[in-house]
Structures are given as C-alpha cells and as structure tokens.
Coordinates of C-alpha atoms and ligand atoms in Angstrom, one line a residue:
M69 CA -123.7 77.8 -27.0
Q70 CA -121.5 74.8 -26.0
A71 CA -122.8 72.5 -23.2
A72 CA -120.9 72.6 -19.9
T73 CA -118.2 70.1 -19.0
I74 CA -119.8 66.8 -17.7
A75 CA -119.1 66.6 -14.0
F76 CA -117.4 63.4 -12.6
D77 CA -120.2 62.9 -10.0
T78 CA -122.4 61.2 -12.5
F79 CA -119.7 58.7 -13.3
N80 CA -118.6 57.9 -9.7
A81 CA -121.3 55.4 -9.1
L82 CA -121.2 53.9 -12.6
A83 CA -121.2 50.1 -12.6
D84 CA -118.0 48.6 -14.0
Q85 CA -119.8 47.0 -16.9
D86 CA -121.5 50.3 -17.9
A87 CA -118.2 52.1 -17.7
Q88 CA -116.7 49.5 -20.0
E89 CA -119.4 49.9 -22.6
R90 CA -119.2 53.7 -22.4
I91 CA -115.4 53.7 -22.9
V92 CA -115.8 51.5 -26.0
A93 CA -118.5 53.7 -27.4
A94 CA -116.6 57.0 -26.7
K95 CA -113.4 55.6 -28.2
A96 CA -115.2 54.6 -31.3
R97 CA -116.6 58.1 -31.7
L98 CA -113.3 59.7 -31.2
G99 CA -111.5 57.4 -33.6
K100 CA -107.9 58.5 -34.4
R101 CA -108.4 61.8 -32.7
A102 CA -107.5 60.2 -29.4
V103 CA -104.8 57.7 -28.5
L104 CA -104.7 55.8 -25.2
L105 CA -101.2 55.2 -23.9
C106 CA -101.1 52.7 -21.0
H107 CA -98.2 51.9 -18.7
H108 CA -97.7 48.2 -17.9
Y109 CA -98.8 48.6 -14.2
Q110 CA -102.3 49.7 -15.3
R111 CA -105.2 47.7 -14.0
A112 CA -106.6 45.1 -16.3
D113 CA -110.0 46.8 -16.8
V114 CA -108.2 49.9 -18.1
Y115 CA -105.3 48.2 -19.9
K116 CA -107.6 46.3 -22.2
H117 CA -108.5 49.6 -23.9
A118 CA -105.0 50.7 -24.6
D119 CA -103.9 51.6 -28.1
I120 CA -100.2 51.5 -27.1
T121 CA -98.6 49.9 -24.0
G122 CA -95.0 50.2 -22.8
D123 CA -92.4 51.2 -20.2
S124 CA -91.5 54.8 -19.6
L125 CA -88.9 54.9 -22.4
K126 CA -91.2 53.3 -25.0
L127 CA -94.1 55.5 -24.1
S128 CA -92.1 58.7 -24.1
R129 CA -90.8 57.9 -27.6
L130 CA -94.3 57.0 -28.9
A131 CA -95.8 60.1 -27.3
S132 CA -93.5 62.2 -29.5
Q133 CA -94.6 60.3 -32.6
T134 CA -98.3 60.0 -32.3
E135 CA -100.5 62.1 -34.6
A136 CA -103.6 62.1 -32.3
E137 CA -105.1 65.3 -31.1
Y138 CA -105.6 63.9 -27.6
I139 CA -103.1 61.8 -25.8
V140 CA -105.0 60.1 -22.9
F141 CA -102.3 58.8 -20.5
C142 CA -103.3 55.9 -18.3
G143 CA -100.2 56.0 -16.1
V144 CA -99.0 58.6 -13.6
H145 CA -98.6 62.3 -13.6
F146 CA -94.9 62.5 -14.6
M147 CA -95.7 60.3 -17.7
A148 CA -98.4 62.6 -18.9
E149 CA -96.1 65.6 -18.4
V150 CA -93.5 63.9 -20.6
A151 CA -96.2 63.3 -23.2
D152 CA -97.0 67.0 -23.1
I153 CA -93.4 68.1 -23.4
L154 CA -92.5 65.8 -26.3
S155 CA -95.7 66.2 -28.3
R156 CA -96.6 69.0 -30.6
P157 CA -98.1 72.2 -29.1
E158 CA -101.5 71.6 -30.6
Q159 CA -101.7 68.1 -29.1
V160 CA -103.3 67.8 -25.6
A161 CA -102.0 65.4 -22.9
I162 CA -104.7 64.2 -20.4
L163 CA -104.4 62.3 -17.1
P164 CA -107.9 60.8 -16.4
D165 CA -107.4 61.2 -12.6
M166 CA -105.2 64.0 -11.3
A167 CA -104.5 62.0 -8.1
A168 CA -102.5 59.5 -10.0
G169 CA -99.0 60.7 -8.9
C170 CA -95.8 58.8 -8.2
S171 CA -94.8 58.8 -4.5
M172 CA -91.1 58.3 -5.5
A173 CA -91.2 61.3 -7.8
D174 CA -92.5 63.4 -4.9
M175 CA -89.4 62.6 -2.9
A176 CA -87.4 65.2 -4.8
S177 CA -88.6 68.7 -5.3
R178 CA -87.0 71.6 -7.3
A179 CA -86.5 73.5 -4.0
K180 CA -84.6 70.6 -2.4
V181 CA -82.5 69.9 -5.5
E182 CA -81.6 73.5 -5.8
R183 CA -80.6 73.6 -2.1
C184 CA -78.5 70.5 -2.7
W185 CA -76.8 72.2 -5.7
R186 CA -76.0 75.3 -3.6
E187 CA -74.7 73.2 -0.7
L188 CA -72.5 71.1 -3.1
A189 CA -71.1 74.5 -4.3
S190 CA -69.6 75.0 -0.8
V191 CA -67.3 71.9 -1.5
L192 CA -66.8 72.0 -5.3
D193 CA -68.2 73.7 -8.4
P194 CA -71.1 71.5 -9.4
D195 CA -71.6 73.1 -12.8
E196 CA -68.0 72.1 -13.6
R197 CA -67.8 68.8 -11.9
V198 CA -71.3 67.2 -11.5
T199 CA -73.8 66.0 -14.1
P200 CA -77.3 66.0 -12.7
V201 CA -79.3 63.0 -13.8
T202 CA -83.0 62.7 -13.1
Y203 CA -84.9 59.5 -13.3
I204 CA -87.9 60.0 -15.6
N205 CA -90.0 59.4 -12.5
S206 CA -89.7 63.1 -11.5
A207 CA -91.6 66.4 -11.9
A208 CA -91.1 68.4 -15.1
D209 CA -89.3 71.2 -13.2
L210 CA -86.6 68.7 -12.2
K211 CA -86.1 67.7 -15.8
A212 CA -85.9 71.4 -16.5
F213 CA -83.2 71.7 -13.8
C214 CA -81.2 69.0 -15.6
G215 CA -81.7 70.7 -19.0
E216 CA -80.4 74.0 -17.5
H217 CA -77.4 72.4 -15.7
G218 CA -75.9 70.2 -18.5
G219 CA -77.8 67.2 -17.2
I220 CA -80.0 64.5 -18.6
V221 CA -83.0 62.2 -17.9
C222 CA -82.9 58.4 -17.7
T223 CA -85.3 55.6 -17.5
S224 CA -85.0 52.1 -16.0
S225 CA -84.1 50.7 -19.4
N226 CA -81.3 53.1 -20.3
A227 CA -79.8 54.2 -17.0
T228 CA -76.3 52.7 -17.5
K229 CA -76.0 54.2 -20.9
I230 CA -77.1 57.6 -19.5
L231 CA -74.5 57.3 -16.7
Q232 CA -71.8 56.7 -19.3
W233 CA -73.0 59.8 -21.2
S234 CA -72.9 61.7 -17.9
F235 CA -69.4 60.7 -16.9
A236 CA -68.2 61.7 -20.4
Q237 CA -69.4 65.3 -19.5
R238 CA -68.2 65.6 -15.9
E239 CA -66.4 63.5 -13.3
K240 CA -69.4 63.0 -10.8
V241 CA -73.1 62.4 -11.0
L242 CA -76.0 63.6 -8.8
F243 CA -78.7 61.0 -9.3
F244 CA -82.3 61.6 -8.2
P245 CA -84.8 60.6 -7.0
D246 CA -84.3 56.8 -7.0
Q247 CA -81.2 55.7 -5.1
H248 CA -81.7 52.0 -6.1
L249 CA -81.8 52.6 -9.8
G250 CA -78.7 54.9 -9.5
R251 CA -76.8 52.4 -7.3
W252 CA -77.6 49.3 -9.5
S253 CA -76.7 51.1 -12.7
G254 CA -73.5 52.6 -11.2
W255 CA -72.4 49.2 -9.9
K256 CA -73.1 47.6 -13.3
M257 CA -70.7 50.0 -14.9
G258 CA -68.0 49.1 -12.4
I259 CA -68.3 51.8 -9.8
P260 CA -67.6 50.4 -6.3
L261 CA -70.4 50.7 -3.7
D262 CA -68.3 52.9 -1.5
A263 CA -67.9 55.5 -4.2
M264 CA -71.7 56.0 -4.2
V265 CA -73.0 58.1 -1.2
I266 CA -76.5 58.9 -0.1
W267 CA -77.7 62.5 -0.1
N268 CA -80.3 63.0 2.6
P269 CA -82.2 66.2 1.6
D270 CA -83.4 66.8 5.1
L271 CA -79.8 67.1 6.5
E272 CA -77.2 69.8 6.1
L273 CA -74.8 68.9 3.3
G274 CA -77.0 65.9 2.8
G275 CA -75.6 64.3 6.0
L276 CA -72.2 64.0 4.3
T277 CA -68.8 65.4 5.0
P278 CA -66.9 67.5 2.4
E279 CA -64.4 64.7 2.2
Q280 CA -67.1 62.1 1.3
I281 CA -68.5 64.4 -1.4
R282 CA -65.0 65.0 -2.9
K283 CA -64.4 61.2 -3.0
A284 CA -67.8 60.2 -4.4
K285 CA -68.4 59.3 -8.0
I286 CA -72.2 59.2 -7.6
I287 CA -74.3 61.1 -5.1
L288 CA -77.6 59.2 -4.7
W289 CA -80.7 61.0 -3.6
H290 CA -82.4 59.4 -0.7
G291 CA -85.5 58.4 -2.7
Y292 CA -87.2 55.0 -3.3
C293 CA -90.3 53.3 -4.6
S294 CA -92.3 51.9 -1.7
V295 CA -93.9 49.2 -4.0
H296 CA -90.5 47.8 -4.9
Q297 CA -89.2 47.9 -1.3
M298 CA -91.6 45.1 -0.5
F299 CA -89.3 42.6 -2.3
Q300 CA -86.7 40.9 -0.2
P301 CA -83.7 38.6 -0.8
A302 CA -85.3 36.0 1.5
Q303 CA -88.2 35.6 -0.9
I304 CA -85.7 34.8 -3.7
E305 CA -83.8 32.3 -1.4
R306 CA -87.1 30.5 -0.6
F307 CA -88.0 30.3 -4.3
R308 CA -84.6 29.0 -5.2
A309 CA -84.7 26.4 -2.5
K310 CA -88.0 25.1 -3.7
H311 CA -87.3 25.5 -7.5
P312 CA -83.6 25.1 -8.1
D313 CA -84.2 25.5 -11.9
G314 CA -86.4 28.6 -11.4
L315 CA -85.4 32.0 -12.8
V316 CA -85.7 35.4 -11.1
I317 CA -86.2 38.7 -12.7
S318 CA -86.6 42.1 -11.0
H319 CA -87.1 45.8 -11.7
P320 CA -84.1 48.0 -10.9
E321 CA -86.1 50.0 -8.4
C322 CA -85.7 47.0 -6.1
S323 CA -83.0 47.1 -3.5
F324 CA -79.4 46.3 -4.5
E325 CA -79.5 43.0 -2.6
V326 CA -82.7 41.9 -4.6
C327 CA -81.1 43.0 -7.9
K328 CA -77.9 41.2 -7.1
A329 CA -79.8 38.0 -6.2
S330 CA -81.8 38.0 -9.4
D331 CA -80.9 36.4 -12.7
Y332 CA -82.1 39.3 -14.7
V333 CA -82.8 43.0 -13.9
G334 CA -84.7 45.2 -16.3
S335 CA -87.5 47.7 -17.0
T336 CA -91.2 46.6 -17.2
E337 CA -90.9 46.1 -21.0
T338 CA -87.7 44.0 -20.5
I339 CA -89.4 41.9 -17.9
L340 CA -92.3 41.1 -20.2
K341 CA -90.1 40.4 -23.2
T342 CA -87.6 38.2 -21.3
V343 CA -90.4 36.0 -19.8
K344 CA -92.4 35.9 -23.0
E345 CA -89.3 34.8 -25.0
A346 CA -88.1 32.2 -22.5
A347 CA -88.4 28.5 -23.2
P348 CA -91.7 26.8 -22.6
G349 CA -92.0 25.2 -19.2
T350 CA -89.7 27.7 -17.4
R351 CA -90.6 28.9 -14.0
W352 CA -90.2 32.6 -13.0
L353 CA -90.2 34.7 -9.9
V354 CA -90.9 38.3 -10.7
G355 CA -90.1 41.4 -8.6
T356 CA -92.3 44.2 -9.9
E357 CA -95.9 45.5 -9.6
L358 CA -98.7 43.0 -9.3
N359 CA -100.9 44.0 -12.2
L360 CA -98.1 43.4 -14.6
V361 CA -97.2 40.1 -13.0
D362 CA -100.7 38.8 -12.9
R363 CA -101.3 39.6 -16.6
L364 CA -97.9 38.1 -17.6
A365 CA -98.8 34.9 -15.7
Q366 CA -102.0 34.5 -17.6
E367 CA -100.4 35.3 -21.0
V368 CA -97.6 32.7 -20.7
K369 CA -99.7 30.0 -19.0
A370 CA -100.6 28.2 -22.2
E371 CA -96.9 27.6 -23.0
G372 CA -96.5 25.9 -19.6
K373 CA -94.6 28.8 -18.1
T374 CA -95.2 29.6 -14.4
V375 CA -94.9 33.1 -13.2
Q376 CA -94.9 33.9 -9.5
F377 CA -95.1 37.3 -7.7
M378 CA -92.1 37.9 -5.5
A379 CA -93.7 39.4 -2.4
D380 CA -95.7 37.5 0.2
M381 CA -98.4 40.2 0.3
I382 CA -100.3 42.2 -2.3
C383 CA -98.4 45.3 -3.4
M384 CA -99.7 47.5 -6.2
C385 CA -98.9 50.9 -7.3
S386 CA -101.9 52.5 -5.6
T387 CA -101.5 55.8 -7.4
M388 CA -101.5 54.1 -10.9
Q389 CA -104.6 52.2 -9.7
R390 CA -106.5 55.6 -9.4
I391 CA -107.1 55.5 -13.2
D392 CA -110.2 53.4 -13.1
P393 CA -112.8 52.7 -15.9
Q394 CA -115.1 55.4 -14.4
H395 CA -112.5 58.1 -14.8
L396 CA -111.6 56.9 -18.2
A397 CA -115.2 56.9 -19.4
W398 CA -115.7 60.4 -17.9
T399 CA -112.6 61.7 -19.7
L400 CA -113.5 60.2 -23.1
E401 CA -117.1 61.3 -23.0
N402 CA -116.0 64.8 -22.2
L403 CA -113.8 64.7 -25.3
V404 CA -116.7 63.5 -27.4
A405 CA -118.7 66.4 -26.1
G406 CA -115.8 68.8 -27.0
H407 CA -114.4 69.3 -23.5
V408 CA -110.9 68.7 -22.3
V409 CA -110.8 67.6 -18.7
N410 CA -107.6 67.0 -16.6
R411 CA -105.2 68.6 -19.2
I412 CA -101.6 68.3 -18.2
G413 CA -99.9 71.4 -19.4
V414 CA -96.2 72.1 -18.5
P415 CA -95.5 75.8 -18.6
A416 CA -93.6 76.7 -21.8
H417 CA -90.3 77.9 -20.3
E418 CA -90.1 74.8 -18.1
A419 CA -91.1 72.5 -20.9
A420 CA -88.4 73.9 -23.2
L421 CA -85.7 73.2 -20.6
A422 CA -87.1 69.8 -19.7
K423 CA -87.2 68.9 -23.4
I424 CA -83.4 69.6 -23.7
A425 CA -82.8 67.0 -21.0
L426 CA -85.3 64.5 -22.5
E427 CA -83.9 64.9 -26.0
R428 CA -80.3 64.3 -24.7
M429 CA -81.7 61.1 -23.3
L430 CA -83.4 60.0 -26.5
A431 CA -80.3 60.7 -28.5
A432 CA -78.0 58.9 -26.0
S433 CA -80.2 55.8 -25.6
Ligands
13P139 P1 -90.6 51.4 -16.3 O1 -90.0 52.5 -17.1 O2 -89.7 50.2 -16.2 O3 -91.9 51.0 -16.9 O4 -90.8 51.8 -14.8 C1 -91.7 52.8 -14.4 C2 -92.0 52.7 -13.0 O5 -92.6 53.6 -12.5 C3 -91.6 51.6 -12.3 O6 -92.1 51.7 -11.0
SF4_140 FE1 -93.9 55.5 -8.8 FE2 -93.4 53.2 -7.6 FE3 -95.8 53.6 -8.7 FE4 -93.6 53.3 -10.2 S1 -94.5 51.7 -8.9 S2 -95.1 54.8 -10.5 S3 -92.0 54.3 -8.9 S4 -94.9 54.7 -6.9

C-alpha cells in the first residue's frame, strides 16, 4: 500500500537552512523527472533552485518544450495554468502554494467579461468588430473566451505585435485585464490616447456612452497591478535631477506617465537583458518588482553598474512571495514519495479553447 501524502504541517516550521538542504536532496532524487520553472520576481531563496528562469512569454514557450514529467512552477497561478495547457497531457503542472495568485488577474472574471461582451452587443456586433485580447495575467477561462471569440493572448513582451495582429482581424480591441499595458502598447503603435477608453466592469455599459464605444479603437478594462502603481513620475524626476546621465527602465504595467518618462520600457526579461548588456559604469533606475531589482543590482555590481529601485518604499509581489522554501521542499518531497500535491489542471474543454488563443499568440510573436 502506498504511504499517504505528506502533510504541509510538518514543513511549516522548518528552518530555512533545513528547507534548502531538503530541496537540493529531493531535486537530486527526482533528476530529469521534474523541472523547476521560476519567474524573475521569485524570492532569492527559491530562485536559486530554478532550472529555467524567464518572463511569461519565455516560460510559456519553455513549458511547451520541456520533457519533464513534473513542471513545478515557482510563479503565480495563471503561469502554472499556461504550463498545464501547453504541456502534454501526461505532464503534470504544480504550483507549490495555491495561494500564489495574481491580484491583477483577479480583476477580470469570465462572468464580467461575458457581461461586457453582451453589453457591447447593444451598440455594435462585437464578434464582427472587436478582437478580445487578454494579457497572459488572466485565468484560463478568459483565455478560453478569447479562443472562442476570435481573440488572442499577449504578454508584456509582445503586446504591440499582438495588437497589430488583432487589428488585422477586426477594427477594435477589447483589452483585459491590464489597462496600462493596453494603453502603452496602443500608444506605441500610434493610437491616440483619446481613442482608448476605460471599461469599468462595475458600471452599466462600462460607464461609457454608445458614442464613446463607437469611436474607440481600444476598450481598456479597468484593471492594474498594485505593485507597479507604486512607481511615480516624480521618482524619475528626482533621479534625473541627481544623475543627469542615468538611465530609466520600466515594466509596461507601470502607468502611462511612468512609461513615457522612462528611456526603455519592457518585460522582466527585457529589463534584465538591457541592463546586463549596458556599458560598464552606467547607472539605472528600475521600475519593477524588488526581488528582480535587488538580484540585478548584485549581478552587475562587479562591472561598476549601479541599479536603483524606483519606489521610495518596499513593494514586492506578495502573492509570488508565497512560494517559499518550505512549500517547495514539501512539494518536491511528495513527488519523491510518489504523490502529486497542488496539481494545476485546467478542465479539458476550457484548456482546448485557451490553447487556441495561446497558440495564436505564439505564432504571431
Ligand atoms: P513579465 O512577463 O514581464 O515577466 O511580467 C509578468 C508579470 O506579472 C509582471 O508583473
Ligand atoms: Fe500579478 Fe502584479 Fe504580481 Fe505581476 S507583480 S504577478 S501583475 S500582482
């Protein structure tokens, strides 16, 4: 008879050093059967165990290519869902702590997007005239909605290309859940700000008039990442006053004003690449999550590069932070013992539709 699943209780109080040793030992026993995918915001004591690191686009591509039986995703819930959708049926996607969600992804739900679609239908035929685009930071059922309605998924590194694809299909775009990524990407492709309106899901007709909807090119969902809203143009102004030769790089989840005041805007992978490839001795102000910025600062220090965090206070992705060494050790030891804990399994019908929207993205980017 197989032993029962090991309960988390025994790991909760595990000292950090013990957890580290147990992760290393369990990983060695699992060998190639398990792969650890880690997003760049992951805390250092987990990130150090990664087999593969990346932004959402890179990780979703690699999740579809790995041969491992177990894909242990050190990131947030929607990322593990994407790994499950894009991997083969016999592969298992695992999220070490189920509480690791994304608060921005939670700002759009299938029910609210369906209501939006119905309400838009009172003004125009959305299936004829609107391409739904969901940021990868969204639940699988929203990706399925896009698959079903001729839409697509985008990430922070391909959003402009995906908008171009979307406008080649239909004349307007409904972009959810991140208004900032949608606005920045639309503006970059030449769409004026007044042709992008905000859809407030808590108001009738999104708080818009039929005339505003008819005139809009992009309808932006009223969603945002609270971590990236901590960055302000005033922080950039102060940095530039003190360091006139300094360079500023931000993530496109930051406000339009922050993106506009930055020298570069890009995904987490782009931020890392840009700073790592910059000339020795350069000085950077970086507008994205603190774990990434701290790690980057350490890595480029030897080349005389200075990396400074944009906000005045600590702001981390608290949900990503939930994946700690204790949960990782617990997950891996269960796998060694033959038990899968915290499996992320998207229902087959939903996964098939979501895969259509994800594959459109992978082909277009
Ligand atoms: P990236 O795809 O740029 O890694 O962004 C993911 C994310 O959640 C940023 O907040
Ligand atoms: Fe979601 Fe923001 Fe965390 Fe990214 S940083 S995973 S958008 S809550």
